[in-house]
Short mmCIF file of C-alpha atoms in Angstrom, two decimals:
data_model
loop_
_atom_site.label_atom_id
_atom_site.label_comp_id
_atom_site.label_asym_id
_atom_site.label_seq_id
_atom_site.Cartn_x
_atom_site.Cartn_y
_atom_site.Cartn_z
CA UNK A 22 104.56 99.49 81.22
CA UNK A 23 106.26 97.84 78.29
CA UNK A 24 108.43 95.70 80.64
CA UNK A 25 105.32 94.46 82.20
CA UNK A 26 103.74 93.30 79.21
CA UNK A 27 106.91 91.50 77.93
CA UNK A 28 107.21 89.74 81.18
CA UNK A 29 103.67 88.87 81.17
CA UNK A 30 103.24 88.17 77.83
CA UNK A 31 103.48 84.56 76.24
CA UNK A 32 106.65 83.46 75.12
CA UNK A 33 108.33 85.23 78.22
CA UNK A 34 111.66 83.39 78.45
CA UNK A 35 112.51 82.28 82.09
CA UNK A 36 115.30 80.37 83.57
CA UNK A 37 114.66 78.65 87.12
CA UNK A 38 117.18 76.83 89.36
CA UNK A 39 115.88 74.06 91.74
CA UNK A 40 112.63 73.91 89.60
CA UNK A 41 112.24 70.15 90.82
CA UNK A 42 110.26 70.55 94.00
CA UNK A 43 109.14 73.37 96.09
CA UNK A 44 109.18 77.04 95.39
CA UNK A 45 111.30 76.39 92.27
CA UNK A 46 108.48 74.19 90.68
CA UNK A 47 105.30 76.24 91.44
CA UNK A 48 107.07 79.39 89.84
CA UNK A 49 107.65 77.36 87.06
CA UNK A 50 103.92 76.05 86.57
CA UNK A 51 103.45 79.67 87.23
CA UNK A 52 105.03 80.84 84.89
CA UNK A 53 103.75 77.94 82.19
CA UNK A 54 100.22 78.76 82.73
CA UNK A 55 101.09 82.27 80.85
CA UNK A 56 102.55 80.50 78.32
CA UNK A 57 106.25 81.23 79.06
CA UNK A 58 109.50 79.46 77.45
CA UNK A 59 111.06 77.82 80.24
CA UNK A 60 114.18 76.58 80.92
CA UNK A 61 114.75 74.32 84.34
CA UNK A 62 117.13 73.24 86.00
CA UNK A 63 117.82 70.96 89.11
CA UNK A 64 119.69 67.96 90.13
CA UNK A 65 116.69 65.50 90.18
CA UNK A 66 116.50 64.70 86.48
CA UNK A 67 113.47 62.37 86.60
CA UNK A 68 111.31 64.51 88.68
CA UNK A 69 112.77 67.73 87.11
CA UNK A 70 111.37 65.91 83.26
CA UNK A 71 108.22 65.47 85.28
CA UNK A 72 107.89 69.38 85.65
CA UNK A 73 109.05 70.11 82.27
CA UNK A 74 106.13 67.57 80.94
CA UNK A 75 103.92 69.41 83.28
CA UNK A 76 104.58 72.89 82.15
CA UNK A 77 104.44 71.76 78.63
CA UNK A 78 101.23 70.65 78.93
CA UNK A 79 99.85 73.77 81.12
CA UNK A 80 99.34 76.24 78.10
CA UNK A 81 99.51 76.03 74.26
CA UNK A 82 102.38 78.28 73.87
CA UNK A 83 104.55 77.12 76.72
CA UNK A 84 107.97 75.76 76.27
CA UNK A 85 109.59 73.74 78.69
CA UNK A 86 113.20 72.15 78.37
CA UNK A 87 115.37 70.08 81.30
CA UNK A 88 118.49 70.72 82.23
CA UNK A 89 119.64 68.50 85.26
CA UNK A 90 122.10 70.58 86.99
CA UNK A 91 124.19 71.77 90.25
CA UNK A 92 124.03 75.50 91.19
CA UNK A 93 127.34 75.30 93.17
CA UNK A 94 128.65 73.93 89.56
CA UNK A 95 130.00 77.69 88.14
CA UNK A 96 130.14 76.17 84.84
CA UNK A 97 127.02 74.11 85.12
CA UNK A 98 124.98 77.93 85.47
CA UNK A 99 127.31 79.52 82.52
CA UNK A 100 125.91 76.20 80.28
CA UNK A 101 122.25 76.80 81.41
CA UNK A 102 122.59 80.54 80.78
CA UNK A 103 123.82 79.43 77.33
CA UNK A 104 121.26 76.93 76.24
CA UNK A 105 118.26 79.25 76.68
CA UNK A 106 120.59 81.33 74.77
CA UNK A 107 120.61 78.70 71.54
CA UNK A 108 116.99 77.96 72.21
CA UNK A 109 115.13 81.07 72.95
CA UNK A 110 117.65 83.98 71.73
CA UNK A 111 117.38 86.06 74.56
CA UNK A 112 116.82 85.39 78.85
CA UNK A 113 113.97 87.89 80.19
CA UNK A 114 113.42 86.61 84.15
CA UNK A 115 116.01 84.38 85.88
CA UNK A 116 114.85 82.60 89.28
CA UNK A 117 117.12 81.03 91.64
CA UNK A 118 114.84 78.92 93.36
CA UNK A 119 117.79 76.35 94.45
CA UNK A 120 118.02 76.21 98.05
CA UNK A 121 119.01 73.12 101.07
CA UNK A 122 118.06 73.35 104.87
CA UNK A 123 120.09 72.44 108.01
CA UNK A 124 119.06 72.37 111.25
CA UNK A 125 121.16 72.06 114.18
CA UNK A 126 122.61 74.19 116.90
CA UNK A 127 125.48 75.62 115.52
CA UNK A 128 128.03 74.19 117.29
CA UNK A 129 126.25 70.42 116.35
CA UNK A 130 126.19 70.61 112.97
CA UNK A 131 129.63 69.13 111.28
CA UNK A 132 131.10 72.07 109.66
CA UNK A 133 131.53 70.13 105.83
CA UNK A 134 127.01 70.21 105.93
CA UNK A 135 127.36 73.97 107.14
CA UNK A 136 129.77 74.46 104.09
CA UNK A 137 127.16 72.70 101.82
CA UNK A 138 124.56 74.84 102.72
CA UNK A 139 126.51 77.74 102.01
CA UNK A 140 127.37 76.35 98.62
CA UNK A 141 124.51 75.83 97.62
CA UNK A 142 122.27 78.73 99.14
CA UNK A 143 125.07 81.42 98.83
CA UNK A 144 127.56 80.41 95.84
CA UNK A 145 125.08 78.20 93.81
CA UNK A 146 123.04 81.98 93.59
CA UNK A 147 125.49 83.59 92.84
CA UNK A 148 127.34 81.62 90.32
CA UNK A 149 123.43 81.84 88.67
CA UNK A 150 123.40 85.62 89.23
CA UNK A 151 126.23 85.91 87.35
CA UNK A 152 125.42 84.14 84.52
CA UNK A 153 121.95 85.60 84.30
CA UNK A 154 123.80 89.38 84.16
CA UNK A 155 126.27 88.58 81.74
CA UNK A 156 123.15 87.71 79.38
CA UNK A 157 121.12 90.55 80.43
CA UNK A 158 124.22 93.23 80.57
CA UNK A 159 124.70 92.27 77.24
CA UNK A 160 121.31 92.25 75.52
CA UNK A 161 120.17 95.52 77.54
CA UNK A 162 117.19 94.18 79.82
CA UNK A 163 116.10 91.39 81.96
CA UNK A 164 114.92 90.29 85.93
CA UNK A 165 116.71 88.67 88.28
CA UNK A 166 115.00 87.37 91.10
CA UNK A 167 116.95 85.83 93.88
CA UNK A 168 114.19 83.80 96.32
CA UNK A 169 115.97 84.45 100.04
CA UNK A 170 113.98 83.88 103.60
CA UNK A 171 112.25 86.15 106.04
CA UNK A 172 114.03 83.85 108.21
CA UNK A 173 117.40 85.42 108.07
CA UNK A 174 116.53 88.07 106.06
CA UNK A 175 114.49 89.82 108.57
CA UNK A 176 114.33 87.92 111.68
CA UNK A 177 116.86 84.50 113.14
CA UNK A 178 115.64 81.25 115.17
CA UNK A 179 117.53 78.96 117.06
CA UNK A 180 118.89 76.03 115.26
CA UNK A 181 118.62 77.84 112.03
CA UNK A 182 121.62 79.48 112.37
CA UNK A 183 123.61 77.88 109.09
CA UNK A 184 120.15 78.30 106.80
CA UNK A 185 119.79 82.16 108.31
CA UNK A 186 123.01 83.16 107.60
CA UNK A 187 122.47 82.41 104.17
CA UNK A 188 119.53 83.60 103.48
CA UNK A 189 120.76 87.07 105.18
CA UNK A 190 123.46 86.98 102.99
CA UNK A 191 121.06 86.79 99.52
CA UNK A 192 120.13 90.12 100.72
CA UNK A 193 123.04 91.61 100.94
CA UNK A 194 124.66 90.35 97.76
CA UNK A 195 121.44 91.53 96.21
CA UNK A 196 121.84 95.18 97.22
CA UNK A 197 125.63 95.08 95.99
CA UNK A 198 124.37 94.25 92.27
CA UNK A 199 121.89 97.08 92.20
CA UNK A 200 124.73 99.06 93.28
CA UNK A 201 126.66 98.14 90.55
CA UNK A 202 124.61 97.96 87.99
CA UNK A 203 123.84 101.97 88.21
CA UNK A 204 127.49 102.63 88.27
CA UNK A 205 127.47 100.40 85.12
CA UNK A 206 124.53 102.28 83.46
CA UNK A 207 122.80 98.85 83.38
CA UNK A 208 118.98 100.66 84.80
CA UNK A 209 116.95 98.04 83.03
CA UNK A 210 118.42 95.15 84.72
CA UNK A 211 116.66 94.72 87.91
CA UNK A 212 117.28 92.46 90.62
CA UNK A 213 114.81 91.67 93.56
CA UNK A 214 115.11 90.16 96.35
CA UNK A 215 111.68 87.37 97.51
CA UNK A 216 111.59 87.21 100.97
CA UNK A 217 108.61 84.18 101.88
CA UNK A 218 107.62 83.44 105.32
CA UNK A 219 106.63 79.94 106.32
CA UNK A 220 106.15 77.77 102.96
CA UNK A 221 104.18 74.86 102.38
CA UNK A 222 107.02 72.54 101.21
CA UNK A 223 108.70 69.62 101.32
CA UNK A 224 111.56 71.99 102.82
CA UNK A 225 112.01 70.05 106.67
CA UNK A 226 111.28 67.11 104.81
CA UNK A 227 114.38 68.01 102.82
CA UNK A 228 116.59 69.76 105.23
CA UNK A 229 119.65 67.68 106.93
CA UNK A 230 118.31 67.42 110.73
CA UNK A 231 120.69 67.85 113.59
CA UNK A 232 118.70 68.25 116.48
CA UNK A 233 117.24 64.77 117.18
CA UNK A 234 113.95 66.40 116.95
CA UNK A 235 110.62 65.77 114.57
CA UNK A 236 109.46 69.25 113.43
CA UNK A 237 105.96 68.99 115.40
CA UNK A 238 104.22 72.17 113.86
CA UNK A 239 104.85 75.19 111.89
CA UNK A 240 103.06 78.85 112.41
CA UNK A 241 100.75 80.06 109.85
CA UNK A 242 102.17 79.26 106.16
CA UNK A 243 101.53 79.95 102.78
CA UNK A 244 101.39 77.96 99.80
CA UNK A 245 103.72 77.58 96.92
CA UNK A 246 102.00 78.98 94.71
CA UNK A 247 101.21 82.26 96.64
CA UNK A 248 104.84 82.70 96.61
CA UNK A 249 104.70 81.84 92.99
CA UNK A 250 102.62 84.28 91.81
CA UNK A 251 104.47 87.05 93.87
CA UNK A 252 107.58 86.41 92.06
CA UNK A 253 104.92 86.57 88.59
CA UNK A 254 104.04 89.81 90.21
CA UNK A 255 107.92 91.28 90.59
CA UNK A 256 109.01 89.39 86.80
CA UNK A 257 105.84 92.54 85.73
CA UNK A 258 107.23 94.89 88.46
CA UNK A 259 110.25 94.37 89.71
CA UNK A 260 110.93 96.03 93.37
CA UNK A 261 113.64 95.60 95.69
CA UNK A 262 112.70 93.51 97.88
CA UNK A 263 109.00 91.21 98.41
CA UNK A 264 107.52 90.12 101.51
CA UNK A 265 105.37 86.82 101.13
CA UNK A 266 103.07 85.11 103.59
CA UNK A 267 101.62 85.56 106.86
CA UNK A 268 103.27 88.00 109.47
CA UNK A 269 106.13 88.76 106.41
CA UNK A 270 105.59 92.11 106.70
CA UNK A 271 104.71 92.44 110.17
CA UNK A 272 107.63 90.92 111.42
CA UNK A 273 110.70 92.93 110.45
CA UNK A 274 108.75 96.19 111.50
CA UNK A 275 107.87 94.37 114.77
CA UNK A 276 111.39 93.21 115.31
CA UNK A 277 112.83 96.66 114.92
CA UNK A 278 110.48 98.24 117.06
CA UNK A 279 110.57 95.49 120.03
CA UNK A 280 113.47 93.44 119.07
CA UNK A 281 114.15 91.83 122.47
CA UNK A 282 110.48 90.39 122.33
CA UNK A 283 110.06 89.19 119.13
CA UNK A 284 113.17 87.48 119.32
CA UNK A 285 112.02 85.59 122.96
CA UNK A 286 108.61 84.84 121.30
CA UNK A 287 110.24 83.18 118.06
CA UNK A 288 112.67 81.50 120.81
CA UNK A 289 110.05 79.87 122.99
CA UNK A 290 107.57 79.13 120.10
CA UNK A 291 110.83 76.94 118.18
CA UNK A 292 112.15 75.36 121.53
CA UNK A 293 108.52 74.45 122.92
CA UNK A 294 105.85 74.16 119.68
CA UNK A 295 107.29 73.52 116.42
CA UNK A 296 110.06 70.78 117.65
CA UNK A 297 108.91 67.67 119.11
CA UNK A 298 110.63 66.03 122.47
CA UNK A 299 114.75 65.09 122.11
CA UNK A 300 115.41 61.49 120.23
CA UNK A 301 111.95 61.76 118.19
CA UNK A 302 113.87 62.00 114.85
CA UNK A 303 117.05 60.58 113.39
CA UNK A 304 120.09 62.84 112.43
CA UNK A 305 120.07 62.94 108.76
CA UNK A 306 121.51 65.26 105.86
CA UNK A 307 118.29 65.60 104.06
CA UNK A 308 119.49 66.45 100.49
CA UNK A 309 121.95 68.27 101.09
CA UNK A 310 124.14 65.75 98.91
CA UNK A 311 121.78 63.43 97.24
CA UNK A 312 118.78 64.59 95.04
CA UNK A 313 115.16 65.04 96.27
CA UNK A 314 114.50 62.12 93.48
CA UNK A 315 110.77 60.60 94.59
CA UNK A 316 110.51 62.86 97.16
CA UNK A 317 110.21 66.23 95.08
CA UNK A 318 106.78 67.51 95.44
CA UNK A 319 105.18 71.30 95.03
CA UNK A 320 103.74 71.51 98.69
CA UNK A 321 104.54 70.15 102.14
CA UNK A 322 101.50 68.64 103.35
CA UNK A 323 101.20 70.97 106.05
CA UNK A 324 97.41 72.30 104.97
CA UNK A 325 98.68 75.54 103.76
CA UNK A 326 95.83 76.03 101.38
CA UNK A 327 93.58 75.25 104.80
CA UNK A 328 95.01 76.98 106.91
CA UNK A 329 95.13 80.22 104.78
CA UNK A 330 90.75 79.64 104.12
CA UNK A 331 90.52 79.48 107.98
CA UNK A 332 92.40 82.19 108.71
CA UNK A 333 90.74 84.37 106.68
CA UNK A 334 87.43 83.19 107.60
CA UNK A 335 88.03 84.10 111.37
CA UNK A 336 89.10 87.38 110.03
CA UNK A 337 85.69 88.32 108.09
CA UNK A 338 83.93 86.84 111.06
CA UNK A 339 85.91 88.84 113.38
CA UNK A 340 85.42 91.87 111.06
CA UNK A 341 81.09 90.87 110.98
CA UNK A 342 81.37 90.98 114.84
CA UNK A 343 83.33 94.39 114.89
CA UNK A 344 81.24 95.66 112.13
CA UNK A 345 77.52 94.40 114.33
CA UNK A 346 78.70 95.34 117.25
CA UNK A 347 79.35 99.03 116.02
CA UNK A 348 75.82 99.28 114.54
CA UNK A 349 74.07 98.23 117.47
CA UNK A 350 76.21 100.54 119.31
CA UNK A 351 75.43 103.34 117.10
CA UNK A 352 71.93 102.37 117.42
CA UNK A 353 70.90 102.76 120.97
CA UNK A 354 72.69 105.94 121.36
CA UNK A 355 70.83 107.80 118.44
CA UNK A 356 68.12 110.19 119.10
CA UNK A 357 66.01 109.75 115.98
CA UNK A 358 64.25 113.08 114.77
CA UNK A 359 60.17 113.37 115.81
CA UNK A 360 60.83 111.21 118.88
CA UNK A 361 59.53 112.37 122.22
CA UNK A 362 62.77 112.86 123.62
CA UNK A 363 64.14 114.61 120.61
CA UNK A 364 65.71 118.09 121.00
CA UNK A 365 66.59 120.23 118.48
CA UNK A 366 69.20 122.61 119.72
CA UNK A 367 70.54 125.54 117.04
CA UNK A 368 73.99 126.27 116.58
CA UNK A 369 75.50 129.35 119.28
CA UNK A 370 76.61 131.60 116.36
CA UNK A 371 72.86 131.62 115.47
CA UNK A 372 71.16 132.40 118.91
CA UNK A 373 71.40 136.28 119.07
CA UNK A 374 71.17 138.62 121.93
CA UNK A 375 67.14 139.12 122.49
CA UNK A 376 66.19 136.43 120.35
CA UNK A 377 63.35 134.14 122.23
CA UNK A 378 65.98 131.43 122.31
CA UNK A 379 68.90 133.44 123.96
CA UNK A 380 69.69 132.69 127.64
CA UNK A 381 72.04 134.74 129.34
CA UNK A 382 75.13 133.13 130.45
CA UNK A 383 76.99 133.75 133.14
CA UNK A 384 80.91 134.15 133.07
CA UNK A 385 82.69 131.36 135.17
CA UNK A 386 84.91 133.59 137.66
CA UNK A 387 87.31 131.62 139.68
CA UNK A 388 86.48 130.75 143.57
CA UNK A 389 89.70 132.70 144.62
CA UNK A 390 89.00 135.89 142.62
CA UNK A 391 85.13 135.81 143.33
CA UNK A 392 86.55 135.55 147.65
CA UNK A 393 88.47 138.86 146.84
CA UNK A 394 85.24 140.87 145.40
CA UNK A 395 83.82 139.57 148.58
#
């Protein structure tokens, strides 16, 4: 209980990689609005001042300082570790929020972007979980929450293969720290793992592109912020590992239990809905080397927010409908008391032998013993 109310509390100091755009920057306005000390980091400087301004101004007790940075710099995530260090005195939740995209069929994508992904996604959170636990080794406490992907994590896609195997490996590394840190004696360190669904960001708008193909649609979403306020949730209570978004949950139970299906409906679905016809898009590398610069934004503009109020609309109304349908169900099959066609019938341990309500019954005998007595 006392962990929760430091990491809830104002003045809650929290550290957050890729904080520019994306999941990174709606945990940290998440985080401002409780009036945490924040230290960000990204490699967008302008738009990552932007955020810090924004936080700043998002509670009266929130701190928010800039540090423009590379999480596949070692060093770079030592330094960050040790200014909110000389700021703050102490590091109580770190967030590595940092992540780049590729699509591509594997054997399209030039193997120095797959490397880049894996630098960033794999190495640049690692090099920041190991500067969050020498802090948080050494002063006794403290979260680390590493944000990975159902998409890998639970379930693969075509032409995702790079990204997946990434994200699947957050997991992984993950697990290995918590073993360590009991060996270690280290119990009030925690480390979780996030594990979103479909996002509302400006991810594909980010990710280097491959294929030759416009991503057309995505399935049901969520927004930043719900992600953001599920990592609030696991700063107050940390647990192994979070589910976040539509079908997160569902999925990896589905895919165990009918794993041949769920990976031909994710197949046809990617192939046939959410990429548009060949030679609709240019092959790019997103930012997988440059800076989101202008482009960083919070959401995607893919209606998250929308979608999520119309989903659960059709739910309630699909819940009235069950719920109308029962009643009137119920209804015509009740036979009220004092109606004409109401019989009252007394429970057979109460009807004795003799009483006016008895009737004799008579013992079923089979056909092929009754023939014998014949």
């Amino acid at each position: 209980m006392d962990r929760t109310r430091r990491a809830l509390a104002a003045g809650t100091v929290v550290v957050i990689t890729g904080a520019s755009s994306g999941i990174g920057r709606a945990v940290g306005l998440a985080f401002a609005h409780r009036g945490a000390r924040l230290v960000l980091a990204a490699r967008s400087a302008e738009a990552l001042s932007q955020v810090a301004r924004e936080c700043t101004a998002a509670h009266p007790q929130a701190e928010a300082v800039a540090v423009p940075a590379d999480v596949t710099d070692a060093d770079a995530m030592t330094g960050l570790a040790d200014t909110a260090l000389a700021r703050y005195g102490r590091v109580d939740v770190w967030v590595n929020a940092a992540g780049v995209g590729v699509l591509g069929r594997l054997d399209a994508v030039p193997p120095a972007d797959v490397l880049r992904s894996w630098e960033v996604n794999v190495l640049g959170t690692l090099h920041g979980a190991r500067a969050a636990l020498r802090v948080m080794r050494g002063q006794g406490r403290g979260v680390l929450i590493d944000v990975s992907s159902v998409l890998g994590g639970a379930v693969t896609a075509p032409y995702t293969g790079a990204y997946a195997a990434a994200k699947a490996a957050l997991v992984v590394l993950d697990e290995v720290m918590r073993q360590e840190l009991i060996i270690s004696g280290d119990h009030d360190v925690a480390v979780c793992t996030v594990l979103p669904a479909g996002v509302d960001t400006p991810f594909f708008r980010h990710a280097a592109n491959h294929t030759g193909r416009r991503v057309r649609t995505l399935p049901a979403v969520a927004t930043p912020e719900r992600v953001a306020r599920a990592v609030l949730h696991t700063a107050a209570r940390p647990r192994t590992r979070v589910f976040v978004g539509p079908g997160a949950r569902l999925l990896p139970w589905a895919h165990v239990l009918a794993p041949g299906l769920v990976r031909g409906l994710i197949r046809r679905l990617t192939e046939h809905r959410y990429l548009g016809a060949p030679g609709t898009a240019p092959v790019t590398t997103g930012t997988l080397y440059d800076p989101s610069g202008a482009t960083a934004a919070v959401s995607g503009d893919r209606h998250a927010g929308a979608r999520t109020a119309a989903r659960r609309a059709l739910a309630l109304a699909a819940a009235g409908a069950v719920g109308a349908r029962y009643i009137a169900t119920r209804s015509r099959t009740r036979v009220r008391t004092g109606s004409p066609t109401h019989v009252r019938i007394r429970p057979r341990a109460r009807v004795g032998i003799g009483s006016p309500t008895h009737v004799p019954i008579r013992p079923h005998i089979p056909a092929r013993r009754l023939s014998r007595c014949r």
